[in-house]
Structures are given as structure tokens and as C-alpha cells.
mmCIF file of C-alpha atoms and ligand atoms in Angstrom:
data_model
loop_
_atom_site.group_PDB
_atom_site.id
_atom_site.type_symbol
_atom_site.label_atom_id
_atom_site.label_comp_id
_atom_site.label_asym_id
_atom_site.label_seq_id
_atom_site.Cartn_x
_atom_site.Cartn_y
_atom_site.Cartn_z
ATOM 1 C CA UNK A 1 116.993 -10.946 87.197
ATOM 2 C CA UNK A 2 115.584 -9.869 83.992
ATOM 3 C CA UNK A 3 117.229 -10.898 80.744
ATOM 4 C CA UNK A 4 119.787 -8.272 79.599
ATOM 5 C CA UNK A 5 121.843 -8.573 76.391
ATOM 6 C CA UNK A 6 124.716 -6.255 75.658
ATOM 7 C CA UNK A 7 124.569 -4.064 72.612
ATOM 8 C CA UNK A 8 127.322 -4.930 70.135
ATOM 9 C CA UNK A 9 130.029 -2.394 69.779
ATOM 10 C CA UNK A 10 129.995 -0.585 66.699
ATOM 11 C CA UNK A 11 131.654 -2.691 63.988
ATOM 12 C CA UNK A 12 131.875 -2.426 59.966
ATOM 13 C CA UNK A 13 128.849 -4.771 59.940
ATOM 14 C CA UNK A 14 126.891 -2.055 61.730
ATOM 15 C CA UNK A 15 127.495 0.358 59.111
ATOM 16 C CA UNK A 16 124.539 1.028 56.723
ATOM 17 C CA UNK A 17 124.391 -0.329 53.291
ATOM 18 C CA UNK A 18 125.123 2.903 51.576
ATOM 19 C CA UNK A 19 124.338 3.323 47.857
ATOM 20 C CA UNK A 20 127.103 4.288 45.505
ATOM 21 C CA UNK A 21 126.317 7.883 45.435
ATOM 22 C CA UNK A 22 125.966 8.006 49.273
ATOM 23 C CA UNK A 23 129.723 7.365 49.860
ATOM 24 C CA UNK A 24 132.247 10.237 49.551
ATOM 25 C CA UNK A 25 133.144 10.385 45.864
ATOM 26 C CA UNK A 26 136.952 9.734 46.796
ATOM 27 C CA UNK A 27 138.758 8.193 49.589
ATOM 28 C CA UNK A 28 140.973 11.262 50.039
ATOM 29 C CA UNK A 29 138.351 14.090 49.817
ATOM 30 C CA UNK A 30 138.891 17.864 49.781
ATOM 31 C CA UNK A 31 137.430 18.812 52.975
ATOM 32 C CA UNK A 32 135.756 22.260 53.717
ATOM 33 C CA UNK A 33 135.483 23.450 57.359
ATOM 34 C CA UNK A 34 132.857 25.982 57.649
ATOM 35 C CA UNK A 35 133.286 28.002 60.777
ATOM 36 C CA UNK A 36 136.943 27.017 60.931
ATOM 37 C CA UNK A 37 137.886 29.931 63.343
ATOM 38 C CA UNK A 38 135.210 28.819 65.924
ATOM 39 C CA UNK A 39 135.217 26.558 68.931
ATOM 40 C CA UNK A 40 133.960 23.633 67.090
ATOM 41 C CA UNK A 41 135.830 24.374 63.901
ATOM 42 C CA UNK A 42 139.235 24.361 65.823
ATOM 43 C CA UNK A 43 138.191 20.952 67.246
ATOM 44 C CA UNK A 44 137.388 19.696 63.844
ATOM 45 C CA UNK A 45 140.726 20.469 62.358
ATOM 46 C CA UNK A 46 142.353 18.822 65.525
ATOM 47 C CA UNK A 47 139.999 15.716 65.129
ATOM 48 C CA UNK A 48 140.748 15.128 61.518
ATOM 49 C CA UNK A 49 144.364 15.180 62.262
ATOM 50 C CA UNK A 50 144.406 13.159 65.369
ATOM 51 C CA UNK A 51 142.439 10.401 63.755
ATOM 52 C CA UNK A 52 144.533 10.427 60.596
ATOM 53 C CA UNK A 53 141.602 11.380 58.367
ATOM 54 C CA UNK A 54 143.292 11.263 54.832
ATOM 55 C CA UNK A 55 142.348 14.123 52.627
ATOM 56 C CA UNK A 56 143.708 15.941 49.710
ATOM 57 C CA UNK A 57 143.273 19.502 51.010
ATOM 58 C CA UNK A 58 141.692 21.489 53.739
ATOM 59 C CA UNK A 59 139.683 24.545 52.844
ATOM 60 C CA UNK A 60 139.015 26.710 55.981
ATOM 61 C CA UNK A 61 135.995 29.026 55.630
ATOM 62 C CA UNK A 62 134.611 31.634 58.041
ATOM 63 C CA UNK A 63 133.191 35.126 57.896
ATOM 64 C CA UNK A 64 134.665 38.046 55.848
ATOM 65 C CA UNK A 65 136.187 39.137 59.269
ATOM 66 C CA UNK A 66 138.530 36.263 59.355
ATOM 67 C CA UNK A 67 139.309 36.104 55.541
ATOM 68 C CA UNK A 68 143.271 36.353 55.326
ATOM 69 C CA UNK A 69 144.096 35.148 58.707
ATOM 70 C CA UNK A 70 145.854 31.975 59.170
ATOM 71 C CA UNK A 71 144.920 28.959 61.343
ATOM 72 C CA UNK A 72 147.422 26.112 61.987
ATOM 73 C CA UNK A 73 146.196 23.076 60.416
ATOM 74 C CA UNK A 74 147.840 19.816 59.300
ATOM 75 C CA UNK A 75 151.240 21.266 60.294
ATOM 76 C CA UNK A 76 150.803 24.473 58.220
ATOM 77 C CA UNK A 77 149.565 27.843 58.565
ATOM 78 C CA UNK A 78 146.326 27.638 56.273
ATOM 79 C CA UNK A 79 144.701 30.751 55.162
ATOM 80 C CA UNK A 80 141.019 31.294 56.025
ATOM 81 C CA UNK A 81 138.699 32.122 53.180
ATOM 82 C CA UNK A 82 135.357 33.895 53.120
ATOM 83 C CA UNK A 83 132.386 31.575 53.109
ATOM 84 C CA UNK A 84 130.689 32.044 49.712
ATOM 85 C CA UNK A 85 128.802 29.612 47.379
ATOM 86 C CA UNK A 86 131.886 29.592 44.995
ATOM 87 C CA UNK A 87 134.272 28.287 47.835
ATOM 88 C CA UNK A 88 132.777 24.836 47.620
ATOM 89 C CA UNK A 89 134.001 24.248 44.030
ATOM 90 C CA UNK A 90 135.909 20.957 44.037
ATOM 91 C CA UNK A 91 135.010 20.231 47.630
ATOM 92 C CA UNK A 92 133.925 16.601 48.390
ATOM 93 C CA UNK A 93 133.061 16.857 52.066
ATOM 94 C CA UNK A 94 131.903 20.075 53.871
ATOM 95 C CA UNK A 95 131.718 20.051 57.705
ATOM 96 C CA UNK A 96 129.595 23.013 58.841
ATOM 97 C CA UNK A 97 129.763 24.717 62.291
ATOM 98 C CA UNK A 98 128.975 28.335 61.710
ATOM 99 C CA UNK A 99 125.295 28.556 62.849
ATOM 100 C CA UNK A 100 121.920 27.490 61.480
ATOM 101 C CA UNK A 101 121.529 30.677 59.214
ATOM 102 C CA UNK A 102 124.869 29.924 57.465
ATOM 103 C CA UNK A 103 123.961 26.176 57.100
ATOM 104 C CA UNK A 104 120.571 27.138 55.667
ATOM 105 C CA UNK A 105 122.033 29.511 53.117
ATOM 106 C CA UNK A 106 125.202 27.601 52.123
ATOM 107 C CA UNK A 107 124.654 23.700 52.661
ATOM 108 C CA UNK A 108 122.566 23.521 49.583
ATOM 109 C CA UNK A 109 125.316 25.203 47.422
ATOM 110 C CA UNK A 110 127.833 22.721 48.940
ATOM 111 C CA UNK A 111 125.519 19.751 47.812
ATOM 112 C CA UNK A 112 125.139 21.324 44.424
ATOM 113 C CA UNK A 113 128.886 21.372 44.014
ATOM 114 C CA UNK A 114 128.942 17.479 44.813
ATOM 115 C CA UNK A 115 129.876 17.662 48.259
ATOM 116 C CA UNK A 116 128.393 15.689 51.281
ATOM 117 C CA UNK A 117 127.588 18.002 54.064
ATOM 118 C CA UNK A 118 127.755 17.090 57.907
ATOM 119 C CA UNK A 119 126.079 19.907 59.526
ATOM 120 C CA UNK A 120 126.487 20.751 63.305
ATOM 121 C CA UNK A 121 123.850 23.435 63.410
ATOM 122 C CA UNK A 122 120.198 23.005 64.219
ATOM 123 C CA UNK A 123 119.134 23.868 60.780
ATOM 124 C CA UNK A 124 118.207 20.521 59.235
ATOM 125 C CA UNK A 125 118.111 18.274 62.408
ATOM 126 C CA UNK A 126 114.388 17.690 62.347
ATOM 127 C CA UNK A 127 113.959 17.416 58.606
ATOM 128 C CA UNK A 128 112.496 14.037 57.948
ATOM 129 C CA UNK A 129 114.803 13.713 54.843
ATOM 130 C CA UNK A 130 117.830 14.322 56.802
ATOM 131 C CA UNK A 131 119.515 11.741 58.981
ATOM 132 C CA UNK A 132 120.313 12.676 62.457
ATOM 133 C CA UNK A 133 123.290 10.517 63.537
ATOM 134 C CA UNK A 134 125.187 9.301 66.374
ATOM 135 C CA UNK A 135 127.218 6.387 64.825
ATOM 136 C CA UNK A 136 127.220 4.390 67.976
ATOM 137 C CA UNK A 137 123.436 4.340 68.053
ATOM 138 C CA UNK A 138 121.993 4.746 64.640
ATOM 139 C CA UNK A 139 124.679 4.520 61.972
ATOM 140 C CA UNK A 140 122.127 2.801 59.667
ATOM 141 C CA UNK A 141 120.256 5.975 59.409
ATOM 142 C CA UNK A 142 123.142 7.286 57.111
ATOM 143 C CA UNK A 143 121.680 5.216 54.315
ATOM 144 C CA UNK A 144 118.872 7.718 54.111
ATOM 145 C CA UNK A 145 121.020 10.670 53.330
ATOM 146 C CA UNK A 146 120.856 12.747 50.253
ATOM 147 C CA UNK A 147 123.473 15.039 50.645
ATOM 148 C CA UNK A 148 123.136 16.547 54.051
ATOM 149 C CA UNK A 149 123.487 14.737 57.538
ATOM 150 C CA UNK A 150 122.929 16.431 60.793
ATOM 151 C CA UNK A 151 125.019 16.204 63.842
ATOM 152 C CA UNK A 152 122.712 16.133 66.886
ATOM 153 C CA UNK A 153 122.546 18.743 69.661
ATOM 154 C CA UNK A 154 125.490 18.216 71.946
ATOM 155 C CA UNK A 155 123.567 17.449 75.081
ATOM 156 C CA UNK A 156 121.262 14.950 73.151
ATOM 157 C CA UNK A 157 124.477 13.133 72.017
ATOM 158 C CA UNK A 158 126.023 13.002 75.359
ATOM 159 C CA UNK A 159 122.793 11.851 77.250
ATOM 160 C CA UNK A 160 121.992 9.527 74.265
ATOM 161 C CA UNK A 161 125.282 7.500 74.547
ATOM 162 C CA UNK A 162 124.451 6.736 78.263
ATOM 163 C CA UNK A 163 120.661 6.096 77.527
ATOM 164 C CA UNK A 164 120.761 3.986 74.423
ATOM 165 C CA UNK A 165 122.451 0.785 75.604
ATOM 166 C CA UNK A 166 120.155 0.632 78.471
ATOM 167 C CA UNK A 167 117.008 1.475 76.246
ATOM 168 C CA UNK A 168 118.092 -1.177 73.841
ATOM 169 C CA UNK A 169 117.948 -3.827 76.446
ATOM 170 C CA UNK A 170 115.027 -2.547 78.534
ATOM 171 C CA UNK A 171 112.989 0.252 76.754
ATOM 172 C CA UNK A 172 112.967 3.515 78.500
ATOM 173 C CA UNK A 173 109.555 4.593 79.329
ATOM 174 C CA UNK A 174 110.310 8.003 80.857
ATOM 175 C CA UNK A 175 113.329 10.168 80.990
ATOM 176 C CA UNK A 176 114.012 13.186 83.180
ATOM 177 C CA UNK A 177 117.026 14.841 81.994
ATOM 178 C CA UNK A 178 118.715 17.820 83.784
ATOM 179 C CA UNK A 179 121.803 19.427 82.138
ATOM 180 C CA UNK A 180 124.730 21.357 83.603
ATOM 181 C CA UNK A 181 126.141 22.902 80.440
ATOM 182 C CA UNK A 182 129.405 24.446 79.949
ATOM 183 C CA UNK A 183 130.392 27.844 78.437
ATOM 184 C CA UNK A 184 132.098 26.025 75.507
ATOM 185 C CA UNK A 185 128.569 24.943 74.336
ATOM 186 C CA UNK A 186 127.982 28.639 73.507
ATOM 187 C CA UNK A 187 131.248 28.960 71.318
ATOM 188 C CA UNK A 188 134.448 30.826 71.656
ATOM 189 C CA UNK A 189 132.887 34.222 72.760
ATOM 190 C CA UNK A 190 130.867 32.687 75.672
ATOM 191 C CA UNK A 191 134.119 30.829 76.882
ATOM 192 C CA UNK A 192 135.956 34.244 76.744
ATOM 193 C CA UNK A 193 133.055 35.961 78.613
ATOM 194 C CA UNK A 194 133.246 33.331 81.459
ATOM 195 C CA UNK A 195 136.880 33.871 81.834
ATOM 196 C CA UNK A 196 136.878 37.713 81.562
ATOM 197 C CA UNK A 197 133.773 37.903 83.983
ATOM 198 C CA UNK A 198 135.666 35.653 86.401
ATOM 199 C CA UNK A 199 138.882 37.575 86.257
ATOM 200 C CA UNK A 200 136.706 40.776 86.988
ATOM 201 C CA UNK A 201 134.878 39.289 89.813
ATOM 202 C CA UNK A 202 138.093 38.099 91.556
ATOM 203 C CA UNK A 203 139.640 41.539 91.039
ATOM 204 C CA UNK A 204 136.616 43.136 92.429
ATOM 205 C CA UNK A 205 135.973 45.036 89.148
ATOM 206 C CA UNK A 206 132.653 45.785 87.391
ATOM 207 C CA UNK A 207 132.034 43.765 84.371
ATOM 208 C CA UNK A 208 129.374 44.114 81.703
ATOM 209 C CA UNK A 209 128.348 40.990 80.009
ATOM 210 C CA UNK A 210 128.283 41.123 76.195
ATOM 211 C CA UNK A 211 127.301 37.714 75.032
ATOM 212 C CA UNK A 212 124.849 36.843 77.708
ATOM 213 C CA UNK A 213 122.274 38.937 79.552
ATOM 214 C CA UNK A 214 123.175 37.599 83.080
ATOM 215 C CA UNK A 215 126.650 37.670 84.913
ATOM 216 C CA UNK A 216 128.276 34.286 84.342
ATOM 217 C CA UNK A 217 131.111 34.077 86.943
ATOM 218 C CA UNK A 218 130.287 32.261 90.060
ATOM 219 C CA UNK A 219 126.554 32.032 88.811
ATOM 220 C CA UNK A 220 124.317 29.508 86.975
ATOM 221 C CA UNK A 221 121.121 30.174 85.046
ATOM 222 C CA UNK A 222 118.460 28.679 82.654
ATOM 223 C CA UNK A 223 119.858 28.034 79.337
ATOM 224 C CA UNK A 224 120.216 31.033 77.201
ATOM 225 C CA UNK A 225 117.738 30.025 74.454
ATOM 226 C CA UNK A 226 114.230 31.293 73.866
ATOM 227 C CA UNK A 227 111.520 30.015 76.065
ATOM 228 C CA UNK A 228 108.327 28.780 74.260
ATOM 229 C CA UNK A 229 105.561 30.887 75.798
ATOM 230 C CA UNK A 230 103.056 27.990 75.577
ATOM 231 C CA UNK A 231 105.226 25.057 76.896
ATOM 232 C CA UNK A 232 107.577 27.058 78.871
ATOM 233 C CA UNK A 233 110.516 24.860 77.729
ATOM 234 C CA UNK A 234 113.440 26.740 76.264
ATOM 235 C CA UNK A 235 114.752 25.726 72.840
ATOM 236 C CA UNK A 236 117.758 23.636 74.163
ATOM 237 C CA UNK A 237 115.225 21.531 76.181
ATOM 238 C CA UNK A 238 112.891 21.049 73.178
ATOM 239 C CA UNK A 239 115.839 20.005 70.889
ATOM 240 C CA UNK A 240 117.117 17.549 73.503
ATOM 241 C CA UNK A 241 113.751 15.746 73.718
ATOM 242 C CA UNK A 242 112.931 15.878 69.988
ATOM 243 C CA UNK A 243 116.242 14.908 68.789
ATOM 244 C CA UNK A 244 116.620 12.063 71.197
ATOM 245 C CA UNK A 245 113.451 10.628 70.048
ATOM 246 C CA UNK A 246 114.442 10.945 66.327
ATOM 247 C CA UNK A 247 117.960 9.434 67.006
ATOM 248 C CA UNK A 248 116.358 6.507 69.011
ATOM 249 C CA UNK A 249 113.628 6.059 66.436
ATOM 250 C CA UNK A 250 111.219 6.093 69.358
ATOM 251 C CA UNK A 251 108.769 9.059 68.488
ATOM 252 C CA UNK A 252 106.598 8.635 71.652
ATOM 253 C CA UNK A 253 109.373 8.480 74.142
ATOM 254 C CA UNK A 254 108.489 10.812 77.059
ATOM 255 C CA UNK A 255 111.350 13.056 77.971
ATOM 256 C CA UNK A 256 111.315 16.012 80.333
ATOM 257 C CA UNK A 257 114.482 18.278 80.212
ATOM 258 C CA UNK A 258 115.704 21.174 82.174
ATOM 259 C CA UNK A 259 118.823 22.714 80.623
ATOM 260 C CA UNK A 260 120.996 24.936 82.937
ATOM 261 C CA UNK A 261 124.246 26.724 82.198
ATOM 262 C CA UNK A 262 126.915 26.421 84.735
ATOM 263 C CA UNK A 263 130.272 28.492 85.037
ATOM 264 C CA UNK A 264 132.299 25.427 83.640
ATOM 265 C CA UNK A 265 134.621 26.268 80.753
ATOM 266 C CA UNK A 266 134.242 22.947 78.909
ATOM 267 C CA UNK A 267 132.188 19.694 78.901
ATOM 268 C CA UNK A 268 128.567 19.145 79.838
ATOM 269 C CA UNK A 269 127.296 17.224 82.710
ATOM 270 C CA UNK A 270 123.682 15.563 82.774
ATOM 271 C CA UNK A 271 121.721 14.108 85.624
ATOM 272 C CA UNK A 272 119.518 11.219 84.243
ATOM 273 C CA UNK A 273 116.427 9.757 85.938
ATOM 274 C CA UNK A 274 115.247 6.924 83.737
ATOM 275 C CA UNK A 275 112.208 4.616 84.067
ATOM 276 C CA UNK A 276 112.331 1.310 82.263
ATOM 277 C CA UNK A 277 109.599 -1.065 80.913
ATOM 278 C CA UNK A 278 111.001 -3.868 83.482
ATOM 279 C CA UNK A 279 113.054 -3.616 86.601
ATOM 280 C CA UNK A 280 116.703 -2.879 85.807
ATOM 281 C CA UNK A 281 119.346 -3.381 88.470
ATOM 282 C CA UNK A 282 122.276 -0.955 88.792
ATOM 283 C CA UNK A 283 124.658 -3.880 88.289
ATOM 284 C CA UNK A 284 123.042 -4.807 85.092
ATOM 285 C CA UNK A 285 123.091 -1.212 83.984
ATOM 286 C CA UNK A 286 126.632 -0.997 84.778
ATOM 287 C CA UNK A 287 127.481 -4.283 82.637
ATOM 288 C CA UNK A 288 125.517 -2.774 79.813
ATOM 289 C CA UNK A 289 127.315 0.626 79.860
ATOM 290 C CA UNK A 290 130.736 -1.130 80.392
ATOM 291 C CA UNK A 291 130.223 -2.860 77.213
ATOM 292 C CA UNK A 292 129.013 0.053 75.171
ATOM 293 C CA UNK A 293 130.965 1.865 72.569
ATOM 294 C CA UNK A 294 131.993 5.600 73.439
ATOM 295 C CA UNK A 295 131.093 5.138 76.964
ATOM 296 C CA UNK A 296 133.499 4.928 80.151
ATOM 297 C CA UNK A 297 132.187 3.941 83.582
ATOM 298 C CA UNK A 298 133.596 6.182 86.366
ATOM 299 C CA UNK A 299 131.538 4.838 89.287
ATOM 300 C CA UNK A 300 133.524 4.417 92.316
ATOM 301 C CA UNK A 301 131.260 4.854 95.393
ATOM 302 C CA UNK A 302 133.901 4.029 97.770
ATOM 303 C CA UNK A 303 136.258 6.715 96.648
ATOM 304 C CA UNK A 304 133.432 9.094 95.870
ATOM 305 C CA UNK A 305 134.879 9.269 92.302
ATOM 306 C CA UNK A 306 132.280 10.032 89.634
ATOM 307 C CA UNK A 307 132.060 11.784 86.392
ATOM 308 C CA UNK A 308 133.183 15.454 86.299
ATOM 309 C CA UNK A 309 133.463 17.812 83.396
ATOM 310 C CA UNK A 310 137.109 18.375 84.215
ATOM 311 C CA UNK A 311 137.815 14.728 83.791
ATOM 312 C CA UNK A 312 135.699 14.509 80.533
ATOM 313 C CA UNK A 313 137.337 17.451 78.908
ATOM 314 C CA UNK A 314 139.559 16.329 75.990
ATOM 315 C CA UNK A 315 138.231 12.768 76.188
ATOM 316 C CA UNK A 316 136.513 11.164 73.396
ATOM 317 C CA UNK A 317 134.354 8.915 75.592
ATOM 318 C CA UNK A 318 131.378 9.906 77.659
ATOM 319 C CA UNK A 319 131.750 9.213 81.324
ATOM 320 C CA UNK A 320 128.880 7.634 83.183
ATOM 321 C CA UNK A 321 128.527 6.832 86.908
ATOM 322 C CA UNK A 322 126.649 7.367 90.088
ATOM 323 C CA UNK A 323 124.276 4.656 88.768
ATOM 324 C CA UNK A 324 121.759 3.902 91.562
ATOM 325 C CA UNK A 325 118.159 2.682 91.924
ATOM 326 C CA UNK A 326 115.846 5.663 91.985
ATOM 327 C CA UNK A 327 114.085 4.919 95.258
ATOM 328 C CA UNK A 328 111.215 7.219 94.682
ATOM 329 C CA UNK A 329 109.925 4.452 92.372
ATOM 330 C CA UNK A 330 109.316 1.367 94.470
ATOM 331 C CA UNK A 331 108.726 -0.913 91.300
ATOM 332 C CA UNK A 332 112.504 -1.076 90.796
ATOM 333 C CA UNK A 333 112.101 0.100 87.226
ATOM 334 C CA UNK A 334 113.944 3.529 87.627
ATOM 335 C CA UNK A 335 117.484 4.410 87.769
ATOM 336 C CA UNK A 336 119.408 7.678 88.543
ATOM 337 C CA UNK A 337 122.850 8.340 87.072
ATOM 338 C CA UNK A 338 125.209 11.165 86.271
ATOM 339 C CA UNK A 339 127.024 11.737 83.026
ATOM 340 C CA UNK A 340 129.868 14.148 81.587
ATOM 341 C CA UNK A 341 131.166 14.583 78.089
ATOM 342 C CA UNK A 342 133.189 16.839 76.204
ATOM 343 C CA UNK A 343 130.514 18.435 73.989
ATOM 344 C CA UNK A 344 133.128 20.035 71.640
ATOM 345 C CA UNK A 345 134.475 16.460 70.943
ATOM 346 C CA UNK A 346 131.581 13.815 71.224
ATOM 347 C CA UNK A 347 129.023 16.545 71.265
ATOM 348 C CA UNK A 348 130.327 18.193 67.997
ATOM 349 C CA UNK A 349 133.680 17.577 66.349
ATOM 350 C CA UNK A 350 134.253 13.913 67.070
ATOM 351 C CA UNK A 351 130.802 12.971 66.170
ATOM 352 C CA UNK A 352 131.078 14.756 62.911
ATOM 353 C CA UNK A 353 134.363 13.072 61.909
ATOM 354 C CA UNK A 354 133.007 9.665 62.778
ATOM 355 C CA UNK A 355 130.215 10.337 60.499
ATOM 356 C CA UNK A 356 132.654 11.400 57.723
ATOM 357 C CA UNK A 357 134.691 8.149 58.407
ATOM 358 C CA UNK A 358 131.525 6.071 57.895
ATOM 359 C CA UNK A 359 131.108 7.782 54.479
ATOM 360 C CA UNK A 360 134.454 6.422 53.047
ATOM 361 C CA UNK A 361 134.160 3.565 50.662
HETATM 362 N N1 LIG B 401 130.006 24.697 70.761
HETATM 363 C C1 LIG B 401 129.473 23.462 70.824
HETATM 364 O O1 LIG B 401 129.603 22.719 71.773
HETATM 365 C C2 LIG B 401 128.603 23.114 69.816
HETATM 366 C C3 LIG B 401 128.147 21.703 69.807
HETATM 367 C C4 LIG B 401 127.425 21.277 68.760
HETATM 368 C C5 LIG B 401 127.010 22.072 67.744
HETATM 369 N N2 LIG B 401 127.470 23.408 67.761
HETATM 370 C C6 LIG B 401 127.003 24.304 66.661
HETATM 371 O O2 LIG B 401 128.074 24.556 65.899
HETATM 372 C C7 LIG B 401 128.022 25.933 65.312
HETATM 373 C C8 LIG B 401 129.350 26.633 65.757
HETATM 374 O O3 LIG B 401 129.514 26.701 67.214
HETATM 375 P P1 LIG B 401 130.691 27.242 67.809
HETATM 376 O O4 LIG B 401 130.673 26.938 69.312
HETATM 377 O O5 LIG B 401 131.945 26.825 67.206
HETATM 378 O O6 LIG B 401 130.591 28.851 67.666
HETATM 379 P P2 LIG B 401 131.750 29.864 67.660
HETATM 380 O O7 LIG B 401 132.916 29.517 68.371
HETATM 381 O O8 LIG B 401 131.102 31.155 67.999
HETATM 382 O O9 LIG B 401 132.187 29.981 66.183
HETATM 383 C C9 LIG B 401 131.406 30.431 64.991
HETATM 384 C C10 LIG B 401 131.979 30.226 63.662
HETATM 385 O O10 LIG B 401 131.074 30.590 62.654
HETATM 386 C C11 LIG B 401 131.746 31.595 61.937
HETATM 387 N N3 LIG B 401 130.718 32.525 61.356
HETATM 388 C C12 LIG B 401 129.874 33.234 62.137
HETATM 389 N N4 LIG B 401 129.084 34.058 61.432
HETATM 390 C C13 LIG B 401 129.442 33.835 59.990
HETATM 391 C C14 LIG B 401 129.213 34.411 58.701
HETATM 392 N N5 LIG B 401 128.352 35.233 58.632
HETATM 393 N N6 LIG B 401 129.763 33.725 57.618
HETATM 394 C C15 LIG B 401 130.713 32.802 57.833
HETATM 395 N N7 LIG B 401 131.092 32.287 58.923
HETATM 396 C C16 LIG B 401 130.426 32.780 60.063
HETATM 397 C C17 LIG B 401 132.676 32.287 62.747
HETATM 398 O O11 LIG B 401 133.613 32.862 61.898
HETATM 399 P P3 LIG B 401 134.359 34.256 62.402
HETATM 400 O O12 LIG B 401 135.357 33.849 63.366
HETATM 401 O O13 LIG B 401 134.911 34.835 61.200
HETATM 402 O O14 LIG B 401 133.124 35.056 62.953
HETATM 403 C C18 LIG B 401 133.248 31.014 63.491
HETATM 404 O O15 LIG B 401 134.198 30.508 62.685
HETATM 405 C C19 LIG B 401 126.639 26.456 65.923
HETATM 406 O O16 LIG B 401 125.779 26.297 64.795
HETATM 407 C C20 LIG B 401 126.550 25.717 67.084
HETATM 408 O O17 LIG B 401 125.125 25.414 67.437
HETATM 409 C C21 LIG B 401 128.332 23.837 68.727
#
């Protein structure tokens, strides 16, 4: 069998040597959540609380539509304020999840006010000056930040957590990635559309979709992002490939993605077909993934128990299973597997909070 070494779990030693200005300026920062009324915003609030992230104030920001509403946070009803440049005065840490346009417009103001920004949108992810971080994979990239850190695309994080421990031991030479993405990846309005469309379908009533251009109930469809007329890949597929290369520090890694929306409320599932530089057995892959941080093996062939989005929902870990040799490659260098992960948690809020934790002195 080929020599396989297990990746070390994330430890304080793995954290980057941050310069003094790259840490948060206080251990109990004032935290702004931009997009606090959204699907990711709600999880950010819950995640900070659940992980005991010490702060000296939460500022909840959203659009003018939400200003004045209250949101439960830290055991209180906190009033939502309108997102403006002035709202960042005194803020030390700004967690953005209100879409790329808001991030482009307001993240620079937050940085000018002295905050470190962790951004969930796609606005800065491929900017060479902005680290794109999954702490279990490339925490060291945080050392490059100059005020803005990007949280990767949710499918890239979930696929990446399963791929990286294998890639580290035996470099991936080609990845074919097929996603089965939940409504929650499209935000609160898309989740509501799936629920309302399903209720209408079951009641035999007509339903006109508002968020999507197709009927969602009992259906699945190519990811609702624009298709590049030249490559014929949609934006989600392009992001998944480009961002995985950046996170892995593997600019040439060949990745072909097909991204599909499925009528699942929460948690993305992903089929991976991976080819490696050397033969890799399913047993060796299982051992590597069993030791990998942020991953839980769910791979019981006898019981036909494998990852599902329902089982992944609400969990921090990404579930990995159905690990088997891809028999279409007689060289023994290819594996197939199936992954499910809660993209509102590890794909967004949890990853963001883990980055914030790494920025504490
Ligand atoms: N959903 C996911 O799994 C996921 C994963 C990774 C990254 N992301 C990214 O996170 C961001 C938010 O996603 P989401 O799923 O939470 O969406 P969402 O449920 O639709 O929430 C959007 C949030 O943005 C706010 N917002 C919208 N327009 C605004 C404006 N003009 N000014 C200020 N705030 C505004 C909304 O406030 P109002 O309620 O006032 O409209 C709401 O709080 C997106 O950039 C998305 O790409 C999402």
C-alpha cells in the first residue's frame, strides 16, 4: 500500500503568525452583523452565542426595510439598524452576509473604521490580496489579510473539507464534482418559496414562483446562477472550481463541476469523483478522513447508511461516506464518495466564526 500520512488536526500551532495589526484590536470586540435578518445572519448570531464568542456588543444591520425590527440575540431583543457607513463607528469585527453589492459598497467603510471584515459574499473571494479561508485547510493564509477576509462559496467549503485531507496525502489530479444544493443556499426567500410551492402542489393549487424562474416543488434544476455563454458553466460551478484551487493553493487543479438545486430545505450534498497521483484505497481514504478535523465518516454499507442532508442539518461537521474505488479507472487511482454538509453552518456562519476566533490575540 502507498504511504499515507494523516493531516494533523487544526491546533493553535497551525494558526498563522499574524502581525500585531492583523489580530482583532480587543479580545471582546464590538461585532457588527451585516445581513442580520437573513438566513446566514440568523445562524451567525446563533453561532457566536453557541461557541461563547466574547463580545462587548452586537450591532445588527440590514436594509432600511428591517430598521427598527427586533431580532433575538444574546438573550435580548436587539433592534436592527439600517446599514450605513456610519454604522461601523466603534465596530471591531464586521461579519458581512448581505450580498456582494453591499459588501463592495460597505466593507471598505468598515475597514476604514478600524474593523476587520469577514465577508460571506463573492465580492472579494478571488481578489489576490484577500485571503479565502477554511481554517481546517489554510488557516495560514490569514496572515496575508489587510482588513478583509473572504469566506468561500458554501459548496467549495463542504467539498473542500472532504477533498483536502486526501489531497494532502496523495495529490488530486482531477476532480469531478456534482452538487445537490438545498434551498437554504439561496437565502430565506428561496426556502420560503420551496415551502409555499410544496404546500400549493400538495393542495393541488396553482403557484407562481417569485424568487426562481422554475417550479421548485418536486423538481430539480440547474443552479439558478448565470451561465457563461462561452464555457457553458454557471457561476456557481465556476466559483466552486476557482475557489477550491485558491484555498488548496493548487492553481492548476482540474475540476469540473455540475451544480444542481434540489428540493431540500437545508444542507448541500455533493458527489465527488477524485483521481489521485498514486493509487488510493477506500480504506486509506477512510482512515485519512476519520482523522480529519471538521469531518465525520458516515459510511456503513451493510446498513446502507450514508450522508444525507437531513442528517447533516444543524451539524458542524461535514458528513462523508459511500467511499469506493471508481471502477471506471482501472489504475486504482480514482475514488467516488458522497458528502453532505450544512451550508448555513460550515458553509457560511460557522466558518466565519471560526475565522473570527483565529483573529483573537
Ligand atoms: N445561504 C447560504 O447558505 C450562504 C452561504 C454562503 C454565503 N452566502 C452569502 O451570504 C449572503 C447572504 O445570504 P443569505 O442566504 O443570508 O440571504 P438572505 O436570507 O436573503 O438575507 C439577505 C440579508 O441581506 C440584507 N440585505 C439585502 N439587501 C440589503 C441592502 N440593500 N442593505 C442592507 N442589507 C440588505 C437583508 O436584509 P433585509 O431583511 O432587510 O432585506 C438580509 O438580512 C449572500 O451574499 C450569500 O451569497 C450565503
